[in-house]
XYZ file of N, CA and C in Angstrom:
564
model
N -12.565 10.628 -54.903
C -11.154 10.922 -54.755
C -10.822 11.118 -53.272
N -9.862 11.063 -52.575
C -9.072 11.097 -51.979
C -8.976 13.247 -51.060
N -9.003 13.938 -51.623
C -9.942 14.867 -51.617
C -11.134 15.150 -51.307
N -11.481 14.501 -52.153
C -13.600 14.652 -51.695
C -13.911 14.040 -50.434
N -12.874 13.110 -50.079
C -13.387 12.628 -49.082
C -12.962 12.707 -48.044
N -11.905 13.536 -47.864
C -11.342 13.979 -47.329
C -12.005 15.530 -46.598
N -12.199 16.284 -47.283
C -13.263 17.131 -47.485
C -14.668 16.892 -46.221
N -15.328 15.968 -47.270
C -16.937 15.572 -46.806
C -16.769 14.724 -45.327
N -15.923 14.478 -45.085
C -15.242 13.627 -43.687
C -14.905 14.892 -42.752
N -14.141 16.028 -42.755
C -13.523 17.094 -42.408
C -12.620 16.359 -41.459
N -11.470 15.753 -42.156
C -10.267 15.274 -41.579
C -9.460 15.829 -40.972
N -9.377 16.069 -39.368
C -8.397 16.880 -39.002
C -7.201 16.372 -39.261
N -6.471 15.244 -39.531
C -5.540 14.687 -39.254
C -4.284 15.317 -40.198
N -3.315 15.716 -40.103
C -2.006 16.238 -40.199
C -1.822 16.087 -41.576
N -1.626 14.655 -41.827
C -1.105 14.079 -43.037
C -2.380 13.890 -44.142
N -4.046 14.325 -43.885
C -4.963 14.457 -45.152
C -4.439 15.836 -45.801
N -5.035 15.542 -46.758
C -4.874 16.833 -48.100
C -5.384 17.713 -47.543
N -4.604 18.748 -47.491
C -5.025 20.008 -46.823
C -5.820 20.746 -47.971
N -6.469 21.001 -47.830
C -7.974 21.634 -48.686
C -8.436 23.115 -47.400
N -7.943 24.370 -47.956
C -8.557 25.344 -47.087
C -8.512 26.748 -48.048
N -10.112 27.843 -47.561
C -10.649 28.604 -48.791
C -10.688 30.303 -48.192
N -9.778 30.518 -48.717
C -9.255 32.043 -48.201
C -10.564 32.940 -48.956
N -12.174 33.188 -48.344
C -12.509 34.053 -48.710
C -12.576 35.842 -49.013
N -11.648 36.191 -48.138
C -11.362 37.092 -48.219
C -9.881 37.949 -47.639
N -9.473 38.801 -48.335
C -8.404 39.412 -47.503
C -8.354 41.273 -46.953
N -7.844 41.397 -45.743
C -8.180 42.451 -45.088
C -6.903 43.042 -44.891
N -6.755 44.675 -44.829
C -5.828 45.315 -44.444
C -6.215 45.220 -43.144
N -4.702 45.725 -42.028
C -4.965 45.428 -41.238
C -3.875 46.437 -39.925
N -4.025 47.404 -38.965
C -2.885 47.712 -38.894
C -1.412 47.177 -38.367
N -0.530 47.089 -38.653
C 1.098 46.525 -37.846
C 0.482 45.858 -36.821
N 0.001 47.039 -35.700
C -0.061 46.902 -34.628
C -0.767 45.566 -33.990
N -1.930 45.613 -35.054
C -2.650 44.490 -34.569
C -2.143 42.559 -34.166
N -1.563 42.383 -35.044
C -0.438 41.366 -35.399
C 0.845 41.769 -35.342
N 1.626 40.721 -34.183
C 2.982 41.546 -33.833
C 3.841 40.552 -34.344
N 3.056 39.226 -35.690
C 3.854 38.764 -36.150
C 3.729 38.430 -37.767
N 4.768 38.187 -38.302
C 4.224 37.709 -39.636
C 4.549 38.598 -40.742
N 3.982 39.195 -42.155
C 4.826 39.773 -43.289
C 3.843 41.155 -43.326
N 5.053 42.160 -42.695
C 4.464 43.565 -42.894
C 5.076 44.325 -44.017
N 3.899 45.403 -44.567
C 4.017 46.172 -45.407
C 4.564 47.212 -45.269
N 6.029 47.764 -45.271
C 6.489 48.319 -44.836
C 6.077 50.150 -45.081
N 5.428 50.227 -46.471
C 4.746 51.246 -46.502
C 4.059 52.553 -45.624
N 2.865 51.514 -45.092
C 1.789 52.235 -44.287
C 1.954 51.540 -43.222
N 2.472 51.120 -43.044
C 2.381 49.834 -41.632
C 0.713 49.118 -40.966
N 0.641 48.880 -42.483
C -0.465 47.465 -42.366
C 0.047 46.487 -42.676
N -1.047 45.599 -42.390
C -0.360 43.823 -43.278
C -1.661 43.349 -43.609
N -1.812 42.735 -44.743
C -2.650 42.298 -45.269
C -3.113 40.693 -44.146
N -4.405 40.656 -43.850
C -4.621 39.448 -43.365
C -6.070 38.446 -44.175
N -5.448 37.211 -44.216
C -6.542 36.151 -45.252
C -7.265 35.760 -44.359
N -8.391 35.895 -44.190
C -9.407 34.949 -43.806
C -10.034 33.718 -44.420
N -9.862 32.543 -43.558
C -10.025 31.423 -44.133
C -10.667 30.576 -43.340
N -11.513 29.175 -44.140
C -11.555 28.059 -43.464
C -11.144 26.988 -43.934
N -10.505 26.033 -43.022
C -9.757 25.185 -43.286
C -11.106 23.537 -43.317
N -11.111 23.186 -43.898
C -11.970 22.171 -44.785
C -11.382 20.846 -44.942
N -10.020 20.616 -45.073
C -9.576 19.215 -44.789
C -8.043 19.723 -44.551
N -7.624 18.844 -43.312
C -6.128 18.703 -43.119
C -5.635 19.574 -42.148
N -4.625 19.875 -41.835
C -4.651 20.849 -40.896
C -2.891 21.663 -41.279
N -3.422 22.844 -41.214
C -2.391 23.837 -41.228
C -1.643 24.046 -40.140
N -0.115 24.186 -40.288
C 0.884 24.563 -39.253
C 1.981 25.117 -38.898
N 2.470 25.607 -38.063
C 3.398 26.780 -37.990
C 4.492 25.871 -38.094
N 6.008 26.884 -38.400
C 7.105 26.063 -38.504
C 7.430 25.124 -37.168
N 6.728 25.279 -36.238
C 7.369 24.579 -34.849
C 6.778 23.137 -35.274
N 6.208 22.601 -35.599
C 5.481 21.169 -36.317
C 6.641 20.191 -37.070
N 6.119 18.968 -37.440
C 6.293 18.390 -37.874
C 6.805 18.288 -39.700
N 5.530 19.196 -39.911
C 5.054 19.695 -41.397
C 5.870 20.935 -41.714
N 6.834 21.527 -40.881
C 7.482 22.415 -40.920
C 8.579 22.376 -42.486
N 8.416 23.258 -43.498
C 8.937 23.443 -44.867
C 7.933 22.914 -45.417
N 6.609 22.358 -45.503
C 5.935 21.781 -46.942
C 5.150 22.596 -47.232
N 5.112 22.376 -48.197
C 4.581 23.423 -49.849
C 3.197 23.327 -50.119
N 2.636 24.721 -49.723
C 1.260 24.863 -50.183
C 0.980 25.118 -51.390
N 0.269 24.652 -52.290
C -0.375 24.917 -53.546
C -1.248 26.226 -53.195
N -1.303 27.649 -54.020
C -2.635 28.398 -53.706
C -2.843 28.705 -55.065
N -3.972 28.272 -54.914
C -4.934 27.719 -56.399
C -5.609 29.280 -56.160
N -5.993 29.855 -57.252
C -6.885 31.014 -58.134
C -8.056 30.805 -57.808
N -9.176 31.637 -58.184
C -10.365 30.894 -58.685
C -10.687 30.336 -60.075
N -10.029 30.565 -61.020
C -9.674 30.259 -62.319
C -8.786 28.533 -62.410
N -8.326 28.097 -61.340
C -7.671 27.173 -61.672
C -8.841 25.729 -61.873
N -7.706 25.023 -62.773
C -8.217 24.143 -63.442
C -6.981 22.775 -63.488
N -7.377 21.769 -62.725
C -6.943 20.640 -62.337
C -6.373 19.779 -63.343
N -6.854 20.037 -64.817
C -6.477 19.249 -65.799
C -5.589 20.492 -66.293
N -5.514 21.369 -66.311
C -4.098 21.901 -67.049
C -3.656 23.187 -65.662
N -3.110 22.349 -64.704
C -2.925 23.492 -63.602
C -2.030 24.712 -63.636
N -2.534 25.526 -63.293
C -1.215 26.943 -63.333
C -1.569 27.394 -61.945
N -0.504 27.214 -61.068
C -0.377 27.726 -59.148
C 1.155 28.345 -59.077
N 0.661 29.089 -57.832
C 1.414 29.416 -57.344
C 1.916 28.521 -56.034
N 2.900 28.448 -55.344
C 3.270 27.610 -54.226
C 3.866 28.650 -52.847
N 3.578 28.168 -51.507
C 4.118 29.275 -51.060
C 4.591 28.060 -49.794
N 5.499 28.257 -49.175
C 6.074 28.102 -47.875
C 5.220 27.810 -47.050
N 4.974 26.914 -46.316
C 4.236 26.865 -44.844
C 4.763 27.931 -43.831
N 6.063 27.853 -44.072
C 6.943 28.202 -42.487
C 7.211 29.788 -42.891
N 6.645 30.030 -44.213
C 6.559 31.830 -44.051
C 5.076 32.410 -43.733
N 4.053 31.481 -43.382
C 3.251 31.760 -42.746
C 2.607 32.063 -41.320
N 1.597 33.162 -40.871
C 1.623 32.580 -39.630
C -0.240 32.713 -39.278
N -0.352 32.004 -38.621
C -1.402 31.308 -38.221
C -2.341 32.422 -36.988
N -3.580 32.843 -37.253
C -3.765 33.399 -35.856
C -5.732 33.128 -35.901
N -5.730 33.104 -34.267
C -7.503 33.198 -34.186
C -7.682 34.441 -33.775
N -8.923 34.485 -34.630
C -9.367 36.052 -33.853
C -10.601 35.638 -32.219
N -10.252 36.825 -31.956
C -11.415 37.045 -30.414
C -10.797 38.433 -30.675
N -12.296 38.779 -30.864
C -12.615 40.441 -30.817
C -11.787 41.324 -31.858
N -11.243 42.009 -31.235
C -10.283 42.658 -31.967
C -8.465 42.257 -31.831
N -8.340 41.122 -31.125
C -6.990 40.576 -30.854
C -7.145 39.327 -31.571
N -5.765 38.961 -32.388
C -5.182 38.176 -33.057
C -4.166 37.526 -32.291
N -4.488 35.667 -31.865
C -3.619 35.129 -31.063
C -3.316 33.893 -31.455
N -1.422 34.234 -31.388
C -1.467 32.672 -32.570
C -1.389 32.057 -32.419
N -1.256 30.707 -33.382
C -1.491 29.792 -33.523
C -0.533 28.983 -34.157
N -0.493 27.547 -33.509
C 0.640 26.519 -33.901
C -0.212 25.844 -34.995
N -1.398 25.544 -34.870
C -2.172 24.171 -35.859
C -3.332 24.396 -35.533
N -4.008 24.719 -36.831
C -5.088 24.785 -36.939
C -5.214 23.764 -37.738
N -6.540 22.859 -37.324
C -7.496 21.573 -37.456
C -8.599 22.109 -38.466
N -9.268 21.007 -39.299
C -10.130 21.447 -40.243
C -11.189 21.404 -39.413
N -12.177 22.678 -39.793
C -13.410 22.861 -38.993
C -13.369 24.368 -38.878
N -12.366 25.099 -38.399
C -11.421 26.283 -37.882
C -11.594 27.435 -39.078
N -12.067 28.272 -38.560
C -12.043 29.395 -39.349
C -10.690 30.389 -38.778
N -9.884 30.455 -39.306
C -8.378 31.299 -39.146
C -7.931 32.236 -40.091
N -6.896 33.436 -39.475
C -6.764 34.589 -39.929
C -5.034 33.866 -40.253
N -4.717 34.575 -41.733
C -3.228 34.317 -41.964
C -2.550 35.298 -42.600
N -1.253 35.319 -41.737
C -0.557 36.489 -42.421
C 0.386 36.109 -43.282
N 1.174 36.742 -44.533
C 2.276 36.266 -45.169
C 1.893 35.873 -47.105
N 0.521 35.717 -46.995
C 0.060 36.299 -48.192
C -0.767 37.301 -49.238
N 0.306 38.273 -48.916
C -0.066 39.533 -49.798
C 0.314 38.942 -50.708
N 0.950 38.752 -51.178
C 1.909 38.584 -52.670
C 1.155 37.517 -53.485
N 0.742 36.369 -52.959
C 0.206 35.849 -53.774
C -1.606 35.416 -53.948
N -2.393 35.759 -53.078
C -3.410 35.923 -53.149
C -4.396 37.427 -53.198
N -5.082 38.158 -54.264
C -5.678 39.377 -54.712
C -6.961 39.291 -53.767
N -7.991 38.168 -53.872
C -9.090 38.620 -53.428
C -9.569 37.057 -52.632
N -9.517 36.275 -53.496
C -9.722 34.965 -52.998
C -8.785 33.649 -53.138
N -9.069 32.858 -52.837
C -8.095 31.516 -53.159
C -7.893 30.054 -52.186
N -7.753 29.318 -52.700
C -8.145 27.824 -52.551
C -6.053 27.320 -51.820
N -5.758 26.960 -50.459
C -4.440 26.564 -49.930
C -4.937 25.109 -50.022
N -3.953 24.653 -50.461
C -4.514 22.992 -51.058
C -2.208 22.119 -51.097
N -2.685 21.108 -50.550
C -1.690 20.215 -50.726
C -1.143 19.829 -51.963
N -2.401 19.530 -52.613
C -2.551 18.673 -53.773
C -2.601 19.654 -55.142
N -2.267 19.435 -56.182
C -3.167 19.836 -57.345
C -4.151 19.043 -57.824
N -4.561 17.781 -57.303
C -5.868 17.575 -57.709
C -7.171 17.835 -57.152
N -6.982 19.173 -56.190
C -7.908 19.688 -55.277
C -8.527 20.904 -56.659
N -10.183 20.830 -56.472
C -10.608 21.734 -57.548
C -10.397 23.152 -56.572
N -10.362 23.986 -56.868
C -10.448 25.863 -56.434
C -11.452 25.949 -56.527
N -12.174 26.628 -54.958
C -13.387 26.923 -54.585
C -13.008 28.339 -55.004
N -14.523 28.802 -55.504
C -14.546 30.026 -56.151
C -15.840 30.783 -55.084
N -15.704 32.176 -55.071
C -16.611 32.814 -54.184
C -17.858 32.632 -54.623
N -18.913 32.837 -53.954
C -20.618 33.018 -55.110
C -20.593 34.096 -55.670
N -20.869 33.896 -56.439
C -21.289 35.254 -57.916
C -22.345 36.170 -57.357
N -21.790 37.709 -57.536
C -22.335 38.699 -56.745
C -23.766 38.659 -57.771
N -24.992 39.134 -56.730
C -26.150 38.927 -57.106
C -26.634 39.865 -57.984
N -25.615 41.117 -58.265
C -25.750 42.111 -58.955
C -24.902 42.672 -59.666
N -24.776 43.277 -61.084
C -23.589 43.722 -61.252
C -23.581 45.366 -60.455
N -21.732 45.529 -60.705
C -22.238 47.466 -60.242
C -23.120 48.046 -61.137
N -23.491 49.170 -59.878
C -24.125 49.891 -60.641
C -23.916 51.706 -60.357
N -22.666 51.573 -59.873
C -21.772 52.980 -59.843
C -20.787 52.769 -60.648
N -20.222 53.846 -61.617
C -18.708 53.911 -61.915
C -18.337 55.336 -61.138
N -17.008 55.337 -60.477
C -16.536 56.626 -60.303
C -15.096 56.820 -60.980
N -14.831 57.715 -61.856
C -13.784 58.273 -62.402
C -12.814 58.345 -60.558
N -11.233 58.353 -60.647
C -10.521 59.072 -59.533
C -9.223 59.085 -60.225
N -9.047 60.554 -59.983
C -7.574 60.756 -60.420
C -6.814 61.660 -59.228
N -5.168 61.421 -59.576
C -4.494 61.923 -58.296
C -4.913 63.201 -58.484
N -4.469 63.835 -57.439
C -4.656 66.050 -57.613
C -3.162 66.113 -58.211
N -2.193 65.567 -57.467
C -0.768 65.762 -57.954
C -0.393 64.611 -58.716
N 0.880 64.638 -59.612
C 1.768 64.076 -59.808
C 1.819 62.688 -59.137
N 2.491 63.555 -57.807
C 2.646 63.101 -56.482
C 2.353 62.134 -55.652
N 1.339 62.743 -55.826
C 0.175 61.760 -54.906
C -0.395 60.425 -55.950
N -0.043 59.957 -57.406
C -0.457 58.787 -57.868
C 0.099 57.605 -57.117
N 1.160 57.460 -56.504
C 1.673 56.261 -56.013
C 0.819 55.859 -54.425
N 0.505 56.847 -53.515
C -0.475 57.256 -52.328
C -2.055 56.237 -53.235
N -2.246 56.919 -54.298
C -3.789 56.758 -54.675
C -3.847 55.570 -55.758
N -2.464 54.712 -55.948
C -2.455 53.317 -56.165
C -2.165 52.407 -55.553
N -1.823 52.559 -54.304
C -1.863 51.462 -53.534
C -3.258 51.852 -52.122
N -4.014 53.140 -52.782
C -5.346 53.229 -51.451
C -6.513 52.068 -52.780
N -6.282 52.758 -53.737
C -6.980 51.574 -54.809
C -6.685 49.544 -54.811
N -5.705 49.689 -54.737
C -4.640 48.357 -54.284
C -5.675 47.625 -53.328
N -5.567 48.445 -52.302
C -6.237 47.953 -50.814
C -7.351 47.882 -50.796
N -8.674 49.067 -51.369
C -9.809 48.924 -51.360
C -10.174 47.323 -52.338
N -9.365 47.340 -53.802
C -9.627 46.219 -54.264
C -9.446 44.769 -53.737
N -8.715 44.776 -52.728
C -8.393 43.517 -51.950
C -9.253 43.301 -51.028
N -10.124 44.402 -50.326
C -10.816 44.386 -49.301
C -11.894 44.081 -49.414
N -12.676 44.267 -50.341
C -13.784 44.181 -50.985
C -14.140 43.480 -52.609
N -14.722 42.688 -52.262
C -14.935 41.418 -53.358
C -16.016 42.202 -54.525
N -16.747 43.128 -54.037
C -17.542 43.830 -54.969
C -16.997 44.974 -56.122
N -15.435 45.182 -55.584
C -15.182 46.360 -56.115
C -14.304 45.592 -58.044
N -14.715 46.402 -58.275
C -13.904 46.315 -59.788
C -13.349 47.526 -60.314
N -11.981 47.283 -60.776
C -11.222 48.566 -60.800
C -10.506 48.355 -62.413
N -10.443 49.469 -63.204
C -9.882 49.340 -64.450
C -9.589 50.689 -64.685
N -8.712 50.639 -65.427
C -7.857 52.490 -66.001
C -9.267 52.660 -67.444
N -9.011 53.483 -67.606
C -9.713 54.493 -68.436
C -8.613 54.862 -69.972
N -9.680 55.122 -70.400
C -8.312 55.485 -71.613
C -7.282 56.975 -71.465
N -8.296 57.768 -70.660
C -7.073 58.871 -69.986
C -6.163 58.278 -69.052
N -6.106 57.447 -68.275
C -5.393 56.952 -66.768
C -5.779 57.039 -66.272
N -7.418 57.937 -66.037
C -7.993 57.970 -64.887
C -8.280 56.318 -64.096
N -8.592 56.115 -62.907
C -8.936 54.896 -62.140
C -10.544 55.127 -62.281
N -11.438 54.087 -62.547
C -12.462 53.690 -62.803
C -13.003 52.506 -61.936
């Protein structure tokens, strides 16, 4: 396919199927990134780490400026697809060096890049793809299951909305964590 080979080639070129694999996503503070979709909350922003694998990603100043990314699950499935779609031009593009984030117009496949602007639709991992006939790269299967549970409940009332979105974040941050309510409400 058109994909695969796209892929196994690592096509920088503009117009191949953009194929790129958000392994992970990081809180991050405001400060660090002075651009892109903040959480107005705590004043972090969630940032995706990714590599881009075929095609090349780009800020609204481009060419490609308005086209529609597919972000595939790890669950998705090419013969009966269910995606979400998100904006190019509500994204923004950055490389890291060190602890500074500096952005970026177009990133080329090869490029490992930091992106801001999807909290909302990516939890832990996920596949930015042109196409829907791009399969969703899925993370490797942890080599272990857990082997802690910890009960956590708020002290107050109060404090449950504080201690569902510190749960929120740890679960996004970390690919190991698994989180489920309890039959009291406690967090598990």
């Amino acid at each position: 396919s058109e994909v695969r080979a796209s892929v196994a080639a690592c096509d920088t070129a503009v117009e191949a199927p953009l194929v790129a694999f958000i392994s992970k996503m990081v809180a991050i503070p405001r400060s660090a990134v002075t651009q892109g979709y903040v959480d107005k909350d705590d004043g972090t922003v969630f940032v995706a780490f990714a590599r881009v694998f075929s095609g090349c990603l780009t800020s609204t100043a481009s060419a490609t400026a308005g086209r529609e990314m597919l972000v595939l699950g790890p669950k998705f499935d090419p013969i009966s697809p269910e995606y979400q779609t998100v904006q190019a031009d509500s994204l923004q593009f950055f490389m890291i060096m060190g602890t500074e984030f500096k952005p970026l117009e177009k990133v080329p496949a090869g490029s490992i890049v930091a992106i801001t602007g999807l909290e909302e639709t990516v939890v832990k991992t996920a596949t930015l793809s042109s196409t829907s006939a791009c399969p969703s790269f899925v993370p490797m299967p942890a080599q272990a299951q857990p082997i802690l549970s910890v009960a956590v409940e708020a002290v107050s009332p109060l404090d449950i909305p504080a201690l569902d979105r510190g749960v929120q974040l740890l679960n996004q941050a970390d690919a190991c964590v698994q989180i489920r309510r309890g039959r009291s409400g406690e967090l598990l």
